[in-house]
Coordinates of C-alpha atoms and ligand atoms in Angstrom, one line a residue:
X244 CA -7.2 10.9 18.1
X245 CA -7.9 8.9 15.1
X246 CA -7.5 10.7 11.8
X247 CA -8.6 10.0 8.5
X248 CA -6.9 9.1 5.3
X249 CA -7.8 9.9 2.4
X250 CA -6.9 7.5 -0.4
X251 CA -6.6 7.2 -4.6
X252 CA -5.5 4.2 -6.2
X253 CA -6.8 1.3 -8.1
X254 CA -10.0 -0.4 -7.6
X255 CA -9.9 -3.5 -9.4
X256 CA -10.7 -7.3 -10.5
X257 CA -7.8 -9.5 -10.2
X258 CA -7.1 -12.6 -12.0
X259 CA -4.3 -14.3 -10.5
X260 CA -2.2 -17.8 -10.4
X261 CA -0.2 -19.4 -8.0
X262 CA 1.2 -22.6 -7.1
X263 CA -1.9 -22.8 -4.9
X264 CA -4.7 -22.1 -7.4
X265 CA -6.1 -19.7 -9.4
X266 CA -8.7 -17.3 -8.8
X267 CA -11.0 -15.3 -11.6
X268 CA -11.7 -11.6 -10.7
X269 CA -11.4 -11.6 -7.4
X270 CA -11.8 -8.0 -5.5
X271 CA -8.4 -6.1 -5.7
X272 CA -6.8 -3.1 -6.6
X273 CA -4.0 -1.5 -4.9
X274 CA -6.9 1.2 -3.1
X275 CA -8.9 -2.0 -1.7
X276 CA -5.9 -3.8 -0.1
X277 CA -4.7 -0.2 1.0
X278 CA -8.1 0.5 2.4
X279 CA -9.0 -2.7 4.3
X280 CA -5.3 -3.0 5.9
X281 CA -5.6 0.4 7.2
X282 CA -9.1 0.5 8.1
X283 CA -8.0 -1.4 11.3
X284 CA -6.1 1.4 12.5
X285 CA -8.1 4.6 11.4
X286 CA -11.0 5.8 9.2
X287 CA -10.4 5.7 5.3
X288 CA -12.1 7.7 2.7
X289 CA -11.4 6.0 -0.9
X290 CA -11.2 8.1 -4.5
X291 CA -11.3 5.7 -7.3
X292 CA -13.8 4.5 -10.3
X293 CA -15.2 1.1 -11.3
X294 CA -17.4 0.1 -13.8
X295 CA -20.9 -1.1 -14.0
X296 CA -19.5 -4.5 -13.5
X297 CA -18.6 -3.8 -9.8
X298 CA -21.4 -5.6 -7.8
X299 CA -23.2 -4.1 -4.7
X300 CA -21.4 -7.0 -2.7
X301 CA -17.8 -5.8 -3.8
X302 CA -18.7 -2.5 -2.6
X303 CA -20.2 -4.0 1.1
X304 CA -16.6 -5.2 1.3
X305 CA -15.6 -2.4 2.1
X306 CA -18.2 -0.6 4.0
X307 CA -18.5 -3.5 6.0
X308 CA -14.9 -1.9 7.5
X309 CA -16.5 1.1 7.8
X310 CA -14.6 2.6 4.6
X311 CA -16.0 5.8 3.2
X312 CA -16.6 5.1 -0.3
X313 CA -18.8 8.5 -1.4
X314 CA -15.4 9.2 -3.5
X315 CA -15.8 5.1 -5.5
X316 CA -17.5 6.4 -9.0
X317 CA -19.3 4.4 -11.1
X318 CA -18.4 4.9 -14.6
X319 CA -19.6 3.1 -17.9
X320 CA -17.3 0.4 -18.8
X321 CA -15.5 -2.6 -17.0
X322 CA -13.7 -2.0 -14.2
X323 CA -9.6 -1.7 -13.9
X324 CA -8.5 -5.8 -14.5
X325 CA -5.2 -6.8 -13.5
X326 CA -4.0 -10.6 -14.4
X327 CA -0.8 -12.0 -12.8
X328 CA 1.0 -15.2 -12.0
X329 CA 3.5 -16.2 -9.2
X330 CA 5.9 -19.0 -9.6
X331 CA 8.9 -20.6 -7.7
X332 CA 9.3 -18.8 -4.4
X333 CA 6.4 -16.2 -5.4
X334 CA 8.8 -13.0 -4.9
X335 CA 8.0 -11.4 -7.8
X336 CA 4.7 -11.2 -9.8
X337 CA 4.4 -11.4 -13.5
X338 CA 2.0 -9.2 -15.1
X339 CA 0.1 -10.9 -17.7
X340 CA -2.3 -8.4 -18.0
X341 CA -3.3 -4.6 -17.1
X342 CA -6.4 -3.3 -18.8
X343 CA -7.1 -0.1 -17.3
X344 CA -10.6 0.4 -18.3
X345 CA -12.7 2.9 -16.9
X346 CA -9.0 4.1 -15.3
X347 CA -8.6 5.9 -18.8
X348 CA -10.7 8.5 -18.6
X349 CA -10.8 8.7 -14.9
X350 CA -10.9 12.5 -13.4
X351 CA -11.1 12.1 -9.9
X352 CA -13.1 14.4 -8.2
X353 CA -13.0 15.1 -4.2
X354 CA -16.4 15.3 -2.5
X355 CA -16.8 18.5 -0.2
X356 CA -16.4 15.7 3.0
X357 CA -13.4 14.1 2.2
X358 CA -11.4 18.0 1.6
X359 CA -10.2 18.5 5.2
X360 CA -8.5 15.1 5.5
X361 CA -5.3 15.2 6.7
X362 CA -3.4 11.9 5.7
X363 CA -3.4 11.7 1.5
X364 CA -2.2 8.2 0.2
X365 CA -1.5 7.9 -3.5
X366 CA -1.6 4.5 -4.1
X367 CA -0.6 2.5 -7.0
X368 CA -1.9 4.2 -10.4
X369 CA -1.3 6.4 -13.1
X370 CA 0.9 9.4 -11.5
X371 CA -1.0 11.7 -13.4
X372 CA -4.0 11.3 -11.3
X373 CA -2.3 10.9 -8.4
X374 CA -1.2 14.2 -8.9
X375 CA -4.4 15.5 -9.6
X376 CA -5.7 14.3 -6.7
X377 CA -2.8 15.9 -4.6
X378 CA -3.4 19.3 -6.1
X379 CA -6.7 19.3 -5.0
X380 CA -5.4 18.3 -1.2
X381 CA -3.3 21.5 -0.7
X382 CA -3.6 21.6 3.0
X383 CA -3.1 17.7 3.9
X384 CA -1.0 17.2 7.1
X385 CA 1.4 14.1 5.0
X386 CA 1.6 12.6 2.0
X387 CA 2.6 8.9 1.1
X388 CA 2.8 7.3 -2.2
X389 CA 3.5 4.0 -3.7
X390 CA 4.0 3.2 -7.5
X391 CA 5.3 0.1 -9.3
X392 CA 7.6 -0.7 -12.6
X393 CA 4.4 -0.3 -15.1
X394 CA 4.3 3.6 -14.4
X395 CA 8.2 3.9 -13.7
X396 CA 9.0 2.4 -17.0
X397 CA 7.0 4.5 -19.1
X398 CA 5.4 7.5 -16.8
X399 CA 8.2 8.6 -15.8
X400 CA 8.0 12.8 -16.3
X401 CA 4.6 12.5 -14.2
X402 CA 6.3 10.5 -11.5
X403 CA 8.8 12.9 -10.5
X404 CA 6.5 15.1 -10.3
X405 CA 4.5 13.3 -7.7
X406 CA 7.9 12.2 -5.9
X407 CA 8.7 15.8 -5.3
X408 CA 5.9 16.3 -3.1
X409 CA 6.2 13.4 -1.0
X410 CA 7.0 12.7 3.1
X411 CA 7.2 8.9 2.3
X412 CA 8.0 6.7 -1.0
X413 CA 6.8 3.0 0.0
X414 CA 8.0 1.0 -3.2
X415 CA 9.6 -2.5 -3.2
X416 CA 13.4 -3.1 -3.6
X417 CA 13.1 -4.0 -7.4
X418 CA 11.2 -0.8 -8.0
X419 CA 13.9 1.6 -6.0
X420 CA 16.8 0.0 -8.4
X421 CA 14.5 0.6 -11.2
X422 CA 13.9 4.5 -10.6
X423 CA 17.4 5.2 -9.3
X424 CA 19.0 3.0 -12.6
X425 CA 21.3 1.6 -9.9
X426 CA 22.4 -1.8 -8.3
X427 CA 23.3 -1.2 -4.9
X428 CA 20.4 -0.3 -2.5
X429 CA 21.8 2.1 -0.4
X430 CA 23.1 4.0 -3.5
X431 CA 19.7 3.6 -5.0
X432 CA 18.1 4.8 -1.8
X433 CA 20.0 7.9 -2.0
X434 CA 19.2 8.9 -5.4
X435 CA 15.4 8.4 -4.8
X436 CA 15.5 10.4 -1.6
X437 CA 17.2 13.3 -3.8
X438 CA 14.0 13.2 -6.4
X439 CA 11.9 14.3 -3.4
X440 CA 10.8 12.5 -0.7
X441 CA 11.7 12.6 3.1
X442 CA 11.4 9.0 3.9
X443 CA 11.9 6.2 1.6
X444 CA 10.1 2.4 2.5
X445 CA 11.8 -0.3 0.6
X446 CA 10.2 -3.5 0.9
X447 CA 11.6 -6.9 0.5
X448 CA 8.8 -9.0 0.1
X449 CA 9.2 -12.1 2.6
X450 CA 12.5 -10.6 4.2
X451 CA 11.0 -7.4 5.4
X452 CA 11.1 -3.7 5.3
X453 CA 13.9 -0.8 5.2
X454 CA 13.3 2.7 5.9
X455 CA 16.1 5.5 4.7
X456 CA 16.1 9.1 5.8
X457 CA 16.7 12.2 3.7
X458 CA 18.0 13.9 6.9
X459 CA 20.9 11.5 7.0
X460 CA 19.7 9.2 10.2
X461 CA 20.7 5.7 9.7
X462 CA 18.6 3.5 8.0
X463 CA 15.6 1.0 9.8
X464 CA 15.0 -2.7 9.3
X465 CA 11.7 -4.2 10.3
X466 CA 11.5 -7.9 10.0
X467 CA 8.7 -9.9 8.2
X468 CA 7.5 -13.3 9.8
X469 CA 8.7 -16.2 8.3
X470 CA 5.1 -17.8 7.1
X471 CA 4.8 -21.6 6.4
X472 CA 2.3 -21.1 3.8
X473 CA 1.9 -18.0 1.5
X474 CA -1.0 -18.7 -0.9
X475 CA -1.5 -15.6 -2.6
X476 CA 1.1 -12.8 -2.2
X477 CA -0.9 -9.9 -4.3
X478 CA -2.3 -7.2 -2.5
X479 CA 1.0 -7.6 0.2
X480 CA 2.6 -4.2 -0.6
X481 CA -0.4 -2.2 -0.4
X482 CA -1.2 -3.9 2.9
X483 CA 1.6 -3.2 4.1
X484 CA 0.8 0.5 3.2
X485 CA -2.5 0.1 5.1
X486 CA -0.6 -1.1 8.3
X487 CA 1.9 1.2 8.1
X488 CA 0.4 5.1 7.4
X489 CA -3.1 3.7 9.1
X490 CA -1.0 3.7 12.5
X491 CA 0.7 6.5 11.9
X492 CA -2.8 8.6 11.3
X493 CA -4.0 7.1 14.4
X494 CA -0.7 8.5 16.7
X495 CA -1.0 12.4 17.7
X496 CA 2.4 12.9 16.6
X497 CA 4.8 11.3 13.5
X498 CA 7.9 10.4 16.1
X499 CA 10.7 7.8 15.2
X500 CA 9.5 5.7 17.8
X501 CA 6.4 5.7 15.7
X502 CA 7.6 5.3 12.7
X503 CA 9.5 2.1 13.6
X504 CA 6.6 0.9 14.9
X505 CA 4.6 1.5 11.7
X506 CA 7.3 -0.6 9.8
X507 CA 6.0 -3.4 12.4
X508 CA 2.3 -3.4 11.8
X509 CA 3.1 -2.7 7.9
X510 CA 4.6 -6.4 8.2
X511 CA 2.0 -7.5 10.3
X512 CA -0.7 -6.4 7.6
X513 CA 1.5 -7.8 5.1
X514 CA 1.4 -11.1 6.4
X515 CA -2.1 -11.5 6.8
X516 CA -2.9 -10.5 3.7
X517 CA -0.8 -13.9 2.1
X518 CA -2.6 -16.0 3.7
X519 CA -5.8 -16.0 1.4
X520 CA -6.0 -15.4 -2.2
X521 CA -7.4 -11.9 -2.7
X522 CA -8.8 -9.2 -0.1
X523 CA -10.5 -12.7 2.0
X524 CA -8.3 -12.7 4.8
X525 CA -7.8 -8.8 5.5
X526 CA -11.9 -8.8 5.3
X527 CA -11.6 -10.7 8.4
X528 CA -8.9 -10.2 11.1
X529 CA -9.3 -8.7 14.5
X530 CA -7.3 -6.2 16.4
X531 CA -6.6 -9.3 18.8
X532 CA -4.8 -11.0 16.3
X533 CA -3.1 -7.7 15.2
X534 CA -1.9 -7.2 18.2
X535 CA -0.7 -10.6 19.1
X536 CA 1.2 -10.8 15.9
X537 CA 3.0 -7.3 16.8
X538 CA 4.3 -9.0 19.6
X539 CA 5.7 -11.9 17.6
X540 CA 7.4 -10.0 15.2
X541 CA 9.0 -8.3 18.1
X542 CA 10.2 -11.3 19.7
X543 CA 11.4 -12.8 16.6
X544 CA 13.4 -9.4 16.5
X545 CA 14.9 -8.1 19.8
X546 CA 18.0 -8.6 21.1
X547 CA 17.1 -6.6 24.4
X548 CA 15.8 -9.8 26.3
X549 CA 18.4 -12.2 25.0
X550 CA 20.5 -13.9 27.8
X551 CA 23.7 -15.5 27.9
Ligands
AMP668 P1 0.9 -5.3 -4.9 O1 0.7 -4.9 -3.1 O2 1.9 -4.9 -5.3 O3 1.0 -6.9 -4.7 O4 -0.3 -4.9 -5.2 C1 -1.1 -5.7 -6.2 C2 -2.5 -5.1 -6.6 O5 -2.0 -3.7 -7.8 C3 -3.5 -5.9 -7.5 O6 -4.6 -5.8 -6.7 C4 -3.4 -5.1 -8.7 O7 -4.7 -4.9 -9.2 C5 -2.7 -3.9 -8.5 N1 -2.3 -3.3 -9.6 C6 -1.7 -3.9 -10.2 N2 -0.9 -3.7 -11.8 C7 -1.4 -2.1 -11.4 C8 -0.9 -1.0 -12.2 N3 -0.3 -0.6 -12.9 N4 -1.8 0.3 -11.7 C9 -2.5 0.0 -10.7 N5 -2.7 -0.9 -9.9 C10 -2.2 -2.3 -9.8

């Protein structure tokens, strides 16, 4: 049974520099990376706004993957534009510019055909927008969300409102520490869980991800694939979220086993995303490649078959 995911978040143009090269205004945005990754598992519907500079070819990147773009509004002005750079081991993006452009005045409207969507994903964007979309979807089965330092620093009150209503929050370890104002990750995770989410999935970049639970069950750690070449880490986190949530939505029920597998599928999609600039790799993965890499993830992290 395949349940659909409704995602709200940035659809953007990214200008990125990494030690492997430079791209200017390539298709990006949190909702874009998320949708592409999730589309390999379940139907996806997008709510976002783009400007006049967003071309039919840009939109076709989404629709070719079967992503429903009826909720993609076109406004006068320019699309969201993010400029970032990575250096050294590329573990963290340095934001050089965030031009919200058409997102500044965006009033999200949910098309009627989207209203029955079972799963909601609040991808990285202004928490006020996340809250407005959440408010228009009172009957969703599960709500999962993301955010980043940009919003944690200056939009705290709105963000706290969003956190109170989340089933799952997916953020990276630096953001957990920032949100909790606490250096120790386990203590920080506990503080973040007290803000609302039932599950906190902490992404550790090249070191995998850890899930913490508010019901007191012990955490679960999933690996990341050691990759010889990382070309562009942009979108790895959103792709992790897409694989994670896409897999959950494709399953009849969220059990602890489904959550654990979802953590692995998240890692699989994140590992594909970083192999090329922008969305290039995520546009062209096959389900077979996904399953092969999932098996590889199992092999590199399981002790069950180890022989003395
Ligand atoms: P990540 O998966 O964390 O690497 O997310 C990268 C994507 O986030 C890029 O494609 C950007 O367009 C987008 N992005 C960067 N800053 C923001 C922001 N402040 N709000 C929403 N999206 C953003």
